[in-house]
Short mmCIF file of C-alpha atoms in Angstrom, two decimals:
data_model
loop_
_atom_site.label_atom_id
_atom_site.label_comp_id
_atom_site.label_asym_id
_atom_site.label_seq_id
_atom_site.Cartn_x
_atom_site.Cartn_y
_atom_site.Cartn_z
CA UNK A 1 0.00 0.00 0.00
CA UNK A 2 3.31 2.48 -0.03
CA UNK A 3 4.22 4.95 -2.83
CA UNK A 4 5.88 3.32 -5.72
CA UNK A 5 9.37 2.33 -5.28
CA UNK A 6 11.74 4.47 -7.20
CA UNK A 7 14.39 1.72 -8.82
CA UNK A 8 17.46 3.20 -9.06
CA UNK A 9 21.08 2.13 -8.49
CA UNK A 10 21.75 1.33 -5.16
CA UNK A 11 24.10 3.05 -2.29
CA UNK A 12 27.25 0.95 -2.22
CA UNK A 13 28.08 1.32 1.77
CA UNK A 14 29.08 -2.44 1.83
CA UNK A 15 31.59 -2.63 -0.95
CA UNK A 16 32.18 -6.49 -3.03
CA UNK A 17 34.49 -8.35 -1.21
CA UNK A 18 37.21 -9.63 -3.61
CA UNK A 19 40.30 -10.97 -1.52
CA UNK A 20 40.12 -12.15 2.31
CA UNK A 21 42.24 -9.31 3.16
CA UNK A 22 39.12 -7.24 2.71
CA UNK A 23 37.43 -9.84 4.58
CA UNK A 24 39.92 -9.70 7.84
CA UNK A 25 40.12 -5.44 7.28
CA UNK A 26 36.44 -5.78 7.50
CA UNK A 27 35.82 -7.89 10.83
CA UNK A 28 38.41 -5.72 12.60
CA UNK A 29 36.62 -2.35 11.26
CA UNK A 30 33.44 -3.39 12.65
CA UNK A 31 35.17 -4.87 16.14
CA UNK A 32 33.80 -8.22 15.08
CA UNK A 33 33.29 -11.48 17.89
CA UNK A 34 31.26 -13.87 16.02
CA UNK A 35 30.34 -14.48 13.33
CA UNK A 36 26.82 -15.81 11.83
CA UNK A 37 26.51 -18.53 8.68
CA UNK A 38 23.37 -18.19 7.54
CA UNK A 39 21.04 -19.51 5.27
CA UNK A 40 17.31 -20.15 4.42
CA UNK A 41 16.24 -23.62 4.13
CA UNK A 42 13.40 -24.63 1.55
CA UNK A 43 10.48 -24.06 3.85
CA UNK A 44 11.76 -20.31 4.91
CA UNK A 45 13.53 -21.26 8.24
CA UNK A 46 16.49 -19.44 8.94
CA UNK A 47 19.05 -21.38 10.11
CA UNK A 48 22.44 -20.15 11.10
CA UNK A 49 25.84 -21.34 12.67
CA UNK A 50 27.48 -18.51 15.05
CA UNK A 51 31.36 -19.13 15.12
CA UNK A 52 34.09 -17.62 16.78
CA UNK A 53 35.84 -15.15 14.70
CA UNK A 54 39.24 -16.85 16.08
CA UNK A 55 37.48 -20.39 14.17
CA UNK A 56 36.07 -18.09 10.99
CA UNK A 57 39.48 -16.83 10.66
CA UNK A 58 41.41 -20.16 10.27
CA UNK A 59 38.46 -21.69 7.95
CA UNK A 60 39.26 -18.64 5.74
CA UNK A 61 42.20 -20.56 5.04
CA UNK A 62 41.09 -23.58 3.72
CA UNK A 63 40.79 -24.02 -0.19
CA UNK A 64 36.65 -23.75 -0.25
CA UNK A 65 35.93 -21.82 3.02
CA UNK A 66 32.91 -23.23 4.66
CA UNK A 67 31.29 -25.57 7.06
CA UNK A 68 30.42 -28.95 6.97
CA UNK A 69 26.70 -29.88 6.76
CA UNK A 70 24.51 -33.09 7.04
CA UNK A 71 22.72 -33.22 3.59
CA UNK A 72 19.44 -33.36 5.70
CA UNK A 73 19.63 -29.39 5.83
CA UNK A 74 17.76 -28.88 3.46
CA UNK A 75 15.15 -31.74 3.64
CA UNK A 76 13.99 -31.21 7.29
CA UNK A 77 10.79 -29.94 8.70
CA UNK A 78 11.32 -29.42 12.43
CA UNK A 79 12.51 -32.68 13.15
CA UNK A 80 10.95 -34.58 10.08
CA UNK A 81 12.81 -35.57 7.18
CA UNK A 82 10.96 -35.21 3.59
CA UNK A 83 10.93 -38.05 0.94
CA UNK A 84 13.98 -38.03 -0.90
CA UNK A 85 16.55 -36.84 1.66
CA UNK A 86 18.60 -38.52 3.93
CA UNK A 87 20.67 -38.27 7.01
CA UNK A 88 23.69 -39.76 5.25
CA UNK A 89 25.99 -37.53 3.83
CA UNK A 90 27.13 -34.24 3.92
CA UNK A 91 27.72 -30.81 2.05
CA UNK A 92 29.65 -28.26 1.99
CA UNK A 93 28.26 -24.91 3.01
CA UNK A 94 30.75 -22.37 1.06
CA UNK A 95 31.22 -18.65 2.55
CA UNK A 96 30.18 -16.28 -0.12
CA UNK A 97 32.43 -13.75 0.98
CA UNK A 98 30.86 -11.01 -0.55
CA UNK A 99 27.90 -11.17 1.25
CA UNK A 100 29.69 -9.46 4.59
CA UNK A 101 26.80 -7.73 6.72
CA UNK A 102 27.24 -6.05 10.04
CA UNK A 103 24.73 -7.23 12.32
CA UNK A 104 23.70 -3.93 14.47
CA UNK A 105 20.77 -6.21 15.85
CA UNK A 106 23.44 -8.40 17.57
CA UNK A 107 25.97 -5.87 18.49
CA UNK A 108 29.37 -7.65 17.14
CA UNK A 109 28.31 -10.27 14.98
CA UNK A 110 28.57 -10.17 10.93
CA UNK A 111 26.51 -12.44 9.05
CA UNK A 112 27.91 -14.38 5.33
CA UNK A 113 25.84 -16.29 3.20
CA UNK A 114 27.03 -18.87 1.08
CA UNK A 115 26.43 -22.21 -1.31
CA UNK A 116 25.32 -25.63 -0.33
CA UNK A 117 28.10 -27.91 -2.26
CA UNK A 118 28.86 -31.19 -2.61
CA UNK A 119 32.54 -32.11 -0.86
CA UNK A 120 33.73 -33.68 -4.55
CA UNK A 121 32.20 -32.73 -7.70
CA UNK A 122 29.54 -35.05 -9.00
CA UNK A 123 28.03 -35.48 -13.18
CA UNK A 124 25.41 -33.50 -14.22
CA UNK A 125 23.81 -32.57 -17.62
CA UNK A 126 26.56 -30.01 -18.06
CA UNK A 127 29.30 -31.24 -16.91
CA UNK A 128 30.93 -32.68 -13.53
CA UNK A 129 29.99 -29.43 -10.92
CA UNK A 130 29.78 -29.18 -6.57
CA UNK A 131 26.74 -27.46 -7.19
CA UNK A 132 23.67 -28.83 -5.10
CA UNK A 133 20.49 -28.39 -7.31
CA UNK A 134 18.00 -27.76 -4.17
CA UNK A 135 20.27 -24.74 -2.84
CA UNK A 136 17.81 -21.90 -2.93
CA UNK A 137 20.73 -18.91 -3.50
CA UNK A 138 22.58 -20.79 -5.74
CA UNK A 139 19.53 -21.42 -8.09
CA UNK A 140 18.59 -17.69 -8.28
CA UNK A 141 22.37 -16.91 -8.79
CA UNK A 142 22.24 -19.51 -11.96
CA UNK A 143 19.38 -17.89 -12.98
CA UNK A 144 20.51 -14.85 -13.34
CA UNK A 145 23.95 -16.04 -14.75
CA UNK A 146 21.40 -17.18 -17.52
CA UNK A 147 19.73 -14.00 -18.13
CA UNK A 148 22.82 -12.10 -18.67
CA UNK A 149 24.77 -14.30 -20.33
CA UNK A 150 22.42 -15.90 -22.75
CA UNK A 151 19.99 -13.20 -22.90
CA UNK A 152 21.87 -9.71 -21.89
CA UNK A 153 19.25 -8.92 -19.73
CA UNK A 154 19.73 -7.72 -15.75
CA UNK A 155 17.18 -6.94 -13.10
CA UNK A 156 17.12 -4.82 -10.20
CA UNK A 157 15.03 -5.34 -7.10
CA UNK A 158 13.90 -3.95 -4.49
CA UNK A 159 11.43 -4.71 -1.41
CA UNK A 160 8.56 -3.60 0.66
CA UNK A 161 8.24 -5.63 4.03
CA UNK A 162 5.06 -5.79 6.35
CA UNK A 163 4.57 -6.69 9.60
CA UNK A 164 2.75 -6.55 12.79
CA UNK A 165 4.00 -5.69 16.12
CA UNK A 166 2.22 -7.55 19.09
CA UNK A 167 2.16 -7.11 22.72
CA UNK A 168 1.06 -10.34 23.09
CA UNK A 169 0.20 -13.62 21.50
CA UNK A 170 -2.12 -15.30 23.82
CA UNK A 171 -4.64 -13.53 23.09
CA UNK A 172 -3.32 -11.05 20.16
CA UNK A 173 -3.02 -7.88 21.15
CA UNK A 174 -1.09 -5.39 18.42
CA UNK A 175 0.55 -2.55 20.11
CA UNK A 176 -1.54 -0.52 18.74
CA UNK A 177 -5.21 0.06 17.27
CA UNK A 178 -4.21 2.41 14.35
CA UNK A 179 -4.95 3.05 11.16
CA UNK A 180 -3.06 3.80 7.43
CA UNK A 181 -0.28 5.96 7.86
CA UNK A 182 -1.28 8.14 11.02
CA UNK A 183 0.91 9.65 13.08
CA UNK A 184 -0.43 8.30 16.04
CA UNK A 185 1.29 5.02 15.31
CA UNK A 186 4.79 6.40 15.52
CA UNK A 187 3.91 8.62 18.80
CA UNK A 188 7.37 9.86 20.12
CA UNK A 189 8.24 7.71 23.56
CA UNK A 190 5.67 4.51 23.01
CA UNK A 191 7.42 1.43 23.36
CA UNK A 192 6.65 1.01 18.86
CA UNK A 193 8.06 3.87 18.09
CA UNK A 194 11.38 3.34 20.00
CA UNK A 195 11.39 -0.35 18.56
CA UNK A 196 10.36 0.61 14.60
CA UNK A 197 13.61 3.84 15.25
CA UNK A 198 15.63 1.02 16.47
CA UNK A 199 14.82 -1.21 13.82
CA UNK A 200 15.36 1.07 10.52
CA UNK A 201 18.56 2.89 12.20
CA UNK A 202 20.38 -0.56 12.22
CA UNK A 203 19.01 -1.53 8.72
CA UNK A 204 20.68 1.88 7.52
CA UNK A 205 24.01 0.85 9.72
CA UNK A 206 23.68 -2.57 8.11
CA UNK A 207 24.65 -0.78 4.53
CA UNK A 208 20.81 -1.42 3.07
CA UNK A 209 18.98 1.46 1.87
CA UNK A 210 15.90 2.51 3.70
CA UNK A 211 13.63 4.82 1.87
CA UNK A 212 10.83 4.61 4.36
CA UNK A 213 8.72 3.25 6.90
CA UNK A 214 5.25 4.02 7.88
CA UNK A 215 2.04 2.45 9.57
CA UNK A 216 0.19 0.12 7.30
CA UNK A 217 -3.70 -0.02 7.79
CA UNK A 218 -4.22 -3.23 10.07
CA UNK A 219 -3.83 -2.94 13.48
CA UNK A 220 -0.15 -2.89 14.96
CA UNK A 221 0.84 -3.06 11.10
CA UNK A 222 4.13 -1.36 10.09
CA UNK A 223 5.98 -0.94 6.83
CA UNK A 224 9.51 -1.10 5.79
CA UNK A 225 10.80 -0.18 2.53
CA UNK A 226 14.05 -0.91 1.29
CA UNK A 227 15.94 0.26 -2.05
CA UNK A 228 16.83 -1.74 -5.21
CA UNK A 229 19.76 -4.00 -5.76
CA UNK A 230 20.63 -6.61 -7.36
CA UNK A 231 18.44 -9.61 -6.99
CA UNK A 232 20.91 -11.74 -5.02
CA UNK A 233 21.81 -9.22 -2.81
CA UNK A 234 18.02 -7.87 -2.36
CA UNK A 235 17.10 -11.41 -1.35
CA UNK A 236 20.11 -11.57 1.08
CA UNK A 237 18.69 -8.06 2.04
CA UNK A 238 15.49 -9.00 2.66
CA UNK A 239 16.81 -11.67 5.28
CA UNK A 240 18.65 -9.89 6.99
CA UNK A 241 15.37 -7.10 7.37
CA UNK A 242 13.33 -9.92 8.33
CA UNK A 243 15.86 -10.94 10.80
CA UNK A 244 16.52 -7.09 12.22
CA UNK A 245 13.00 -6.19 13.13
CA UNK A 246 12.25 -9.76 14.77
CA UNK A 247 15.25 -9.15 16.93
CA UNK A 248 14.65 -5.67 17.62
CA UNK A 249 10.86 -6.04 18.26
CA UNK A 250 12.49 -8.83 20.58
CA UNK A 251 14.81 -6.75 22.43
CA UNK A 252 11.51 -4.50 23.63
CA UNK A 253 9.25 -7.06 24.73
CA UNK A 254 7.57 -7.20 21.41
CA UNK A 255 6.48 -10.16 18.69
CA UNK A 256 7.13 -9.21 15.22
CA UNK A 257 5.52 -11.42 12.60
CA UNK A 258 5.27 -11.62 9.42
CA UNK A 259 1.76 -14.03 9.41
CA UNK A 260 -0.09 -13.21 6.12
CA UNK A 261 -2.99 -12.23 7.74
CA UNK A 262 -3.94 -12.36 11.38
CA UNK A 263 -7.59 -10.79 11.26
CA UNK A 264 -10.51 -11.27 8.51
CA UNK A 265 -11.86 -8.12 9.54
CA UNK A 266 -8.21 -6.28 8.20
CA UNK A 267 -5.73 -5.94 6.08
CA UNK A 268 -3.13 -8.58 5.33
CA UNK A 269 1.16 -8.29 5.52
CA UNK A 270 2.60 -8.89 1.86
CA UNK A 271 6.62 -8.63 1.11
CA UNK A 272 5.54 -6.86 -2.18
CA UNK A 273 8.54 -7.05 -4.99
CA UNK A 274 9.94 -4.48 -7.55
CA UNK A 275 11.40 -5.85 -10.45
CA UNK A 276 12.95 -3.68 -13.32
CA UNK A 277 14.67 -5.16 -16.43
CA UNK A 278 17.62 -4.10 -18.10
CA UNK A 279 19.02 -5.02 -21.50
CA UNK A 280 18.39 -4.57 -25.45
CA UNK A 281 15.73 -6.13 -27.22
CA UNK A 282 14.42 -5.07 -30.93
CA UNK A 283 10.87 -5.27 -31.30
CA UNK A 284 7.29 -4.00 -30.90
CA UNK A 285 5.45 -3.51 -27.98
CA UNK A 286 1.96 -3.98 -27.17
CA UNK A 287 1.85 -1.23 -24.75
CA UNK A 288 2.58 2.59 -24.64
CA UNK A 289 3.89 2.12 -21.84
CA UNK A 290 6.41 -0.99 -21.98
CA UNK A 291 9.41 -0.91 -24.29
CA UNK A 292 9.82 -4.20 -25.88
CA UNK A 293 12.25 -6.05 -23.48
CA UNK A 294 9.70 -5.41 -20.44
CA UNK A 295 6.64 -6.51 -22.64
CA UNK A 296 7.96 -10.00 -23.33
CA UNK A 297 8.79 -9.81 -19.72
CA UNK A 298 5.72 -8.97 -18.31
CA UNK A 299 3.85 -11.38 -20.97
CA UNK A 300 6.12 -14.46 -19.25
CA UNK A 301 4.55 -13.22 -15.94
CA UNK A 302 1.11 -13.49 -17.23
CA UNK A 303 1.49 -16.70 -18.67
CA UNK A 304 3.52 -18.61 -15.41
CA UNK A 305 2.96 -16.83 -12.52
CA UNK A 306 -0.07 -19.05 -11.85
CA UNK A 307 2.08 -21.58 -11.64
CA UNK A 308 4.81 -19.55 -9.07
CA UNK A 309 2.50 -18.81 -6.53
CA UNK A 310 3.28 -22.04 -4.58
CA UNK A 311 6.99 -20.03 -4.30
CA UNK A 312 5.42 -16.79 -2.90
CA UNK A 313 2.30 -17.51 -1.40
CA UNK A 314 3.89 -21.20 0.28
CA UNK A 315 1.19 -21.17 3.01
CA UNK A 316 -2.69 -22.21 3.40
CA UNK A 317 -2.97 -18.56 5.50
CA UNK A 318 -1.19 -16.79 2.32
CA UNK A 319 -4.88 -17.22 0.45
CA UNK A 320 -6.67 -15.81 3.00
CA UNK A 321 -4.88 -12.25 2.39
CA UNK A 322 -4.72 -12.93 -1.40
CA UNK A 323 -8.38 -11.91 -1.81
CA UNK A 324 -10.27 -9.72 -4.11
CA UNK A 325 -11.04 -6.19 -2.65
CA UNK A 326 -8.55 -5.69 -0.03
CA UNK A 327 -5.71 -4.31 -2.18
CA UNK A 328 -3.84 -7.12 -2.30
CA UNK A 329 -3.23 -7.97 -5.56
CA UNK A 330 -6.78 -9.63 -6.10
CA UNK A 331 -7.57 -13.48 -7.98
CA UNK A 332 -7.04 -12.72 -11.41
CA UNK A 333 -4.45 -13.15 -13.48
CA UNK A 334 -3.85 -9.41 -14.34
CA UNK A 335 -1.68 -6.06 -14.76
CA UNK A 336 -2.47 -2.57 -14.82
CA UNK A 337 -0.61 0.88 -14.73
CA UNK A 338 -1.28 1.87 -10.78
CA UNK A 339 -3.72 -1.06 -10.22
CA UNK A 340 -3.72 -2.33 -6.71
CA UNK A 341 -6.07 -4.50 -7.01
CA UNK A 342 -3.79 -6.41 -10.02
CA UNK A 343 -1.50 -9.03 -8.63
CA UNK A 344 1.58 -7.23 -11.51
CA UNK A 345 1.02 -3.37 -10.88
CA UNK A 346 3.52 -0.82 -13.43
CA UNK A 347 4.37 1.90 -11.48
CA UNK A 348 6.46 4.96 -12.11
CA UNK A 349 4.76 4.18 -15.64
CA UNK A 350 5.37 7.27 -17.71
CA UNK A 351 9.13 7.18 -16.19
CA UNK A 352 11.40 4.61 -17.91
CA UNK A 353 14.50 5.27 -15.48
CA UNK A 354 12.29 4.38 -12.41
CA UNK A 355 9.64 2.07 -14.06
CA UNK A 356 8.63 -1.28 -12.44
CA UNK A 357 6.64 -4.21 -11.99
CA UNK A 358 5.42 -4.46 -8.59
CA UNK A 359 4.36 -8.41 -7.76
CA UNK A 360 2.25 -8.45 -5.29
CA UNK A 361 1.61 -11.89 -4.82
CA UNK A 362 4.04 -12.23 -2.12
CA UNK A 363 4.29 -12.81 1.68
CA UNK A 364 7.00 -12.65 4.47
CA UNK A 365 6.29 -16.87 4.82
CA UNK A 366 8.13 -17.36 1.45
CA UNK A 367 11.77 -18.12 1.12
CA UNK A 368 13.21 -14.62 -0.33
CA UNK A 369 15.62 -17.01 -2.81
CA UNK A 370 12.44 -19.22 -4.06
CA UNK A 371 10.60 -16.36 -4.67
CA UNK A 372 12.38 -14.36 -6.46
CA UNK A 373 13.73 -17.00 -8.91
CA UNK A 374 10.38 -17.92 -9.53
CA UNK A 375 8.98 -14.84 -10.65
CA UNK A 376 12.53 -13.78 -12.70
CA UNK A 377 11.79 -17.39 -14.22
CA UNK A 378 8.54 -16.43 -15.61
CA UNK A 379 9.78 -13.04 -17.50
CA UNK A 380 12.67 -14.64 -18.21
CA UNK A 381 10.77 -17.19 -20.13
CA UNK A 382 8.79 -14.51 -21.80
CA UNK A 383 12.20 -12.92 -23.20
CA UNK A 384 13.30 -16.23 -24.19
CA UNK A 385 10.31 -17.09 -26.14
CA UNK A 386 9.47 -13.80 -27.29
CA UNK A 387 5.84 -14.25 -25.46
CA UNK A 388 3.49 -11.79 -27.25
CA UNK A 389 1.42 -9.68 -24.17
CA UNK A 390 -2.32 -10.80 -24.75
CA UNK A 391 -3.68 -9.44 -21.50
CA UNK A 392 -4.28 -5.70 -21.60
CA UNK A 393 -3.35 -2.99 -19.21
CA UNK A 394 -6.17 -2.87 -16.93
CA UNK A 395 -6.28 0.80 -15.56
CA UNK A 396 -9.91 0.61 -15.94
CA UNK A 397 -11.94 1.68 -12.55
CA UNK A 398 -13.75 -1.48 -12.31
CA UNK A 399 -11.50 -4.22 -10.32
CA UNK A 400 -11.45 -7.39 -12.56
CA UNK A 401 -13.52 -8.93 -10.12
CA UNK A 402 -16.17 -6.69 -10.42
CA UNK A 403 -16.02 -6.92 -14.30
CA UNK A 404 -18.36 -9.42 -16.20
CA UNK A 405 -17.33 -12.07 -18.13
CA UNK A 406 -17.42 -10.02 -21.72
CA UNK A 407 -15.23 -7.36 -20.03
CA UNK A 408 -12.57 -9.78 -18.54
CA UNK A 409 -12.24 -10.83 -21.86
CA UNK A 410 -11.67 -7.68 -23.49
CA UNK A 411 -8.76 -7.15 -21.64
CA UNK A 412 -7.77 -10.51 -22.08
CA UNK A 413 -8.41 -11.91 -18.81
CA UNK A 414 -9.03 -14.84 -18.54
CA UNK A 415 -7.23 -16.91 -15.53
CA UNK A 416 -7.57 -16.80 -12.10
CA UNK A 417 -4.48 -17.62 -9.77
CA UNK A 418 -4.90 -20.68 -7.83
CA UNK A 419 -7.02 -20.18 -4.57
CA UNK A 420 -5.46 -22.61 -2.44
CA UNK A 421 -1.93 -23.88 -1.91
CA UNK A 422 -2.59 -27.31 -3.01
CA UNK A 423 -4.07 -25.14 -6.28
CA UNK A 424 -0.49 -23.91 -6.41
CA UNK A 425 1.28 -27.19 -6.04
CA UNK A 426 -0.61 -28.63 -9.30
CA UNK A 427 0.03 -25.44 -11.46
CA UNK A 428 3.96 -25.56 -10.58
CA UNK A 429 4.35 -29.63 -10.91
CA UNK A 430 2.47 -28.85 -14.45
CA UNK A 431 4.37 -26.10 -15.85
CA UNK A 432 7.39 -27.68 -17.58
CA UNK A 433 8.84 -24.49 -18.67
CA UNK A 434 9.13 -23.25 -15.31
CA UNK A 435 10.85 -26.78 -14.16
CA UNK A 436 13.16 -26.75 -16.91
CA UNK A 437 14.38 -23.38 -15.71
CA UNK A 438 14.66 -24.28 -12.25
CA UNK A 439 15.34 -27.32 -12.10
CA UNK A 440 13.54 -30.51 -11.60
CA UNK A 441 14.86 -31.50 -8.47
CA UNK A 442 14.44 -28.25 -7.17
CA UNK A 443 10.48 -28.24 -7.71
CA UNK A 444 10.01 -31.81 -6.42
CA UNK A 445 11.74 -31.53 -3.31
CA UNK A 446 10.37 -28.56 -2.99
CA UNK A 447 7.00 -29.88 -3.51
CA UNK A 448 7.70 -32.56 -1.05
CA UNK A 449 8.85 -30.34 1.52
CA UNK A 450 5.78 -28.04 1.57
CA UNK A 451 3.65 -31.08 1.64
CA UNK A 452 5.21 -32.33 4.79
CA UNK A 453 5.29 -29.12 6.27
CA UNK A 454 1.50 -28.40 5.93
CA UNK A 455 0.84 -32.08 6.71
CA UNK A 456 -1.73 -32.42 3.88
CA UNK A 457 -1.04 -35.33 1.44
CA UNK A 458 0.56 -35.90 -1.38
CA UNK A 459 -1.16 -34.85 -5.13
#
């Protein structure tokens, strides 16, 4: 529900790493302790290792800098192992150096990302690689590899995160009874304000852009919004947000969550996503508004992001906020310039330096790394394939839920997005395109894992 996001290059406070002499410079700049390995599993936990920066040091060292891992990290649901993992074995987890973050929300600790790899290379299609085919970053890094090798195309991303403060979760009680962007939510000296100040100084401090924060509309409901990077680094961004404000909130007494909607009588939390494309591509476009590039981009979102949605929306709750009427990107499988109630919104429209796509199909439940490779897969695909854009921009006042039949079809709408998580499961294990850019192994265990998670069968 913010202003549009302005895409633009982002600050560079946290420099690329390139030699572990930056590394070491960097750990005694900041006064570092410890230091956190983190990453996000395939059902959105995060899961970190904290080591001594005496131990960090000496693994900096070895030939592939990293930690040993059982291969069940990635197959486990609390204690539960999915089908098609095992507790024998064991990866790699490789330090991606470049990913250095302070961690103001745990004063002395830095936080690195890395790779899941196997300890000796293995065959696949392309060759003998350590790659591990169900590591979330490292299939949105290939991804994008893809786009700009193969296709010369580059993205930049940026995020708005919701949440709600509590005072309490048994019963719920937010912190506060507000409404959309009043002042009264951010009242100087009330234990939210001092916690939401907290919370977007040490995002700043962290080297990530803020460009604001506000109340959102549901009770207790706040807003942070971050600036555009590139899409590994947004999703590595977007963790560490997620993982600031819970900790802050923490630190006063509060309960941060990210729940896609707590209340039917309210408003819903979404992790809304800006997407702009970069690159040359010669051709026509169907809209005044989109040069050719983003309307063969935008026509692969049209097409697959029915069939994404288990990525984004990964939870029964995420259907409950993903309603028509409440501004949440509605049911229909539809754009429009400045359309809230379109699940792709253009914004910054008549602007091509800031112009963007705005999914907002997206919650805080979904793993930041899934996510966003799904919904670069389907506009990747539509570049690919040269996808000709059948649906029309729908900047019409009528919502397409409130249009009839004849005038959904006008515009050319004429899909819904699926209504229910297992929905979503069936539209991703049928869309071969988006497998084929993903990765097969990926989407099944994938599949599995949210199936086991939710405790609901197997399609």
């Amino acid at each position: 529900m913010s202003l549009s996001m302005v895409i633009k290059p982002p600050l560079q406070s946290i420099q690329p790493l390139k030699s572990h002499a930056d590394v070491l410079s960097l750990l005694d700049a900041h006064n570092i302790r410890y230091v956190r390995i983190q990453w996000v599993d395939l059902v959105n936990v995060v899961r970190c290792r904290i080591l001594s920066v005496t131990h960090f040091r000496k693994l900096l060292l070895l030939e592939r800098p990293g930690v040993t891992m059982t291969k069940a990290a990635l197959g486990m649901v609390v204690l539960q192992l999915a089908p098609g993992f095992s507790a024998v074995g064991e990866y790699i987890y490789v330090f991606d150096l470049s990913s250095f973050r302070p961690c103001h929300y745990a004063p002395r600790h830095a936080v690195f990302f890395g790779f899941f790899q196997e300890k000796v290379s293995v065959p696949r299609p392309t060759g003998p690689s350590f790659e591990v085919p169900s590591c979330p970053r490292m299939v949105l890094l290939r991804l994008l590899n893809y786009a700009a090798e193969e296709l010369g195309i580059q993205f930049l991303v940026g995020f708005e995160t919701e949440f709600i403060l509590l005072k309490s979760t048994n019963p719920v009680i937010p912190v506060h009874d507000h409404q959309w962007s009043t002042s009264l939510a951010v009242t100087t000296g009330s234990i939210e304000a001092q916690a939401l100040e907290e919370i977007v100084d040490a995002i700043q401090e962290d080297g990530i852009e803020l460009q604001m924060y506000h109340a959102e509309a549901a009770p207790g409901q706040y807003e942070v919004v971050t600036g555009a990077m590139s899409p590994l680094e947004a999703a590595d961004a977007l963790v560490h947000t997620r993982e600031t404000i819970y900790n802050i909130a923490n630190k006063h007494g509060l309960r941060a969550t990210f729940a896609p909607r707590l209340a039917q009588d309210s408003c819903g939390s979404g992790a809304h996503m800006h997407v702009s494309v970069r690159g040359e591509r010669q051709g026509t476009s169907t809209s005044e508004f989109l040069t050719p590039l983003e309307s063969t981009f935008l026509s692969g979102l049209m097409h697959h992001l029915p069939s994404v949605i288990a990525f984004t929306l990964p939870l029964p709750a995420s259907y409950i906020r993903m309603a028509d009427g409440i501004w949440s990107g509605g049911t229909w499988v539809c754009w429009g310039v400045d359309n809230r109630e379109a699940p792709v919104r253009l914004t910054n429209a008549t602007t091509p330096s800031s112009r963007n796509f705005e999914i907002k199909t997206v919650d805080g439940t979904s793993n930041p790394y899934l996510a966003l490779a799904g919904v670069l897969a389907c506009g990747i695909i539509g570049i690919r394939d040269d996808l000709a854009l059948a649906v029309k921009n729908s900047d019409v006042p009528r919502t397409a839920a409130e249009m009839s039949v004849a005038e959904r079809e006008t515009l050319g709408i004429t899909e819904r997005m699926p209504l229910n998580i297992r929905e979503a499961r069936r539209y991703l294990a049928a869309d071969d395109a988006i497998k084929d850019v993903l990765g097969v192994e990926l989407v099944e265990n994938f599949l599995q894992l949210n199936q086991v998670m939710l405790g609901d069968g197997f399609d």
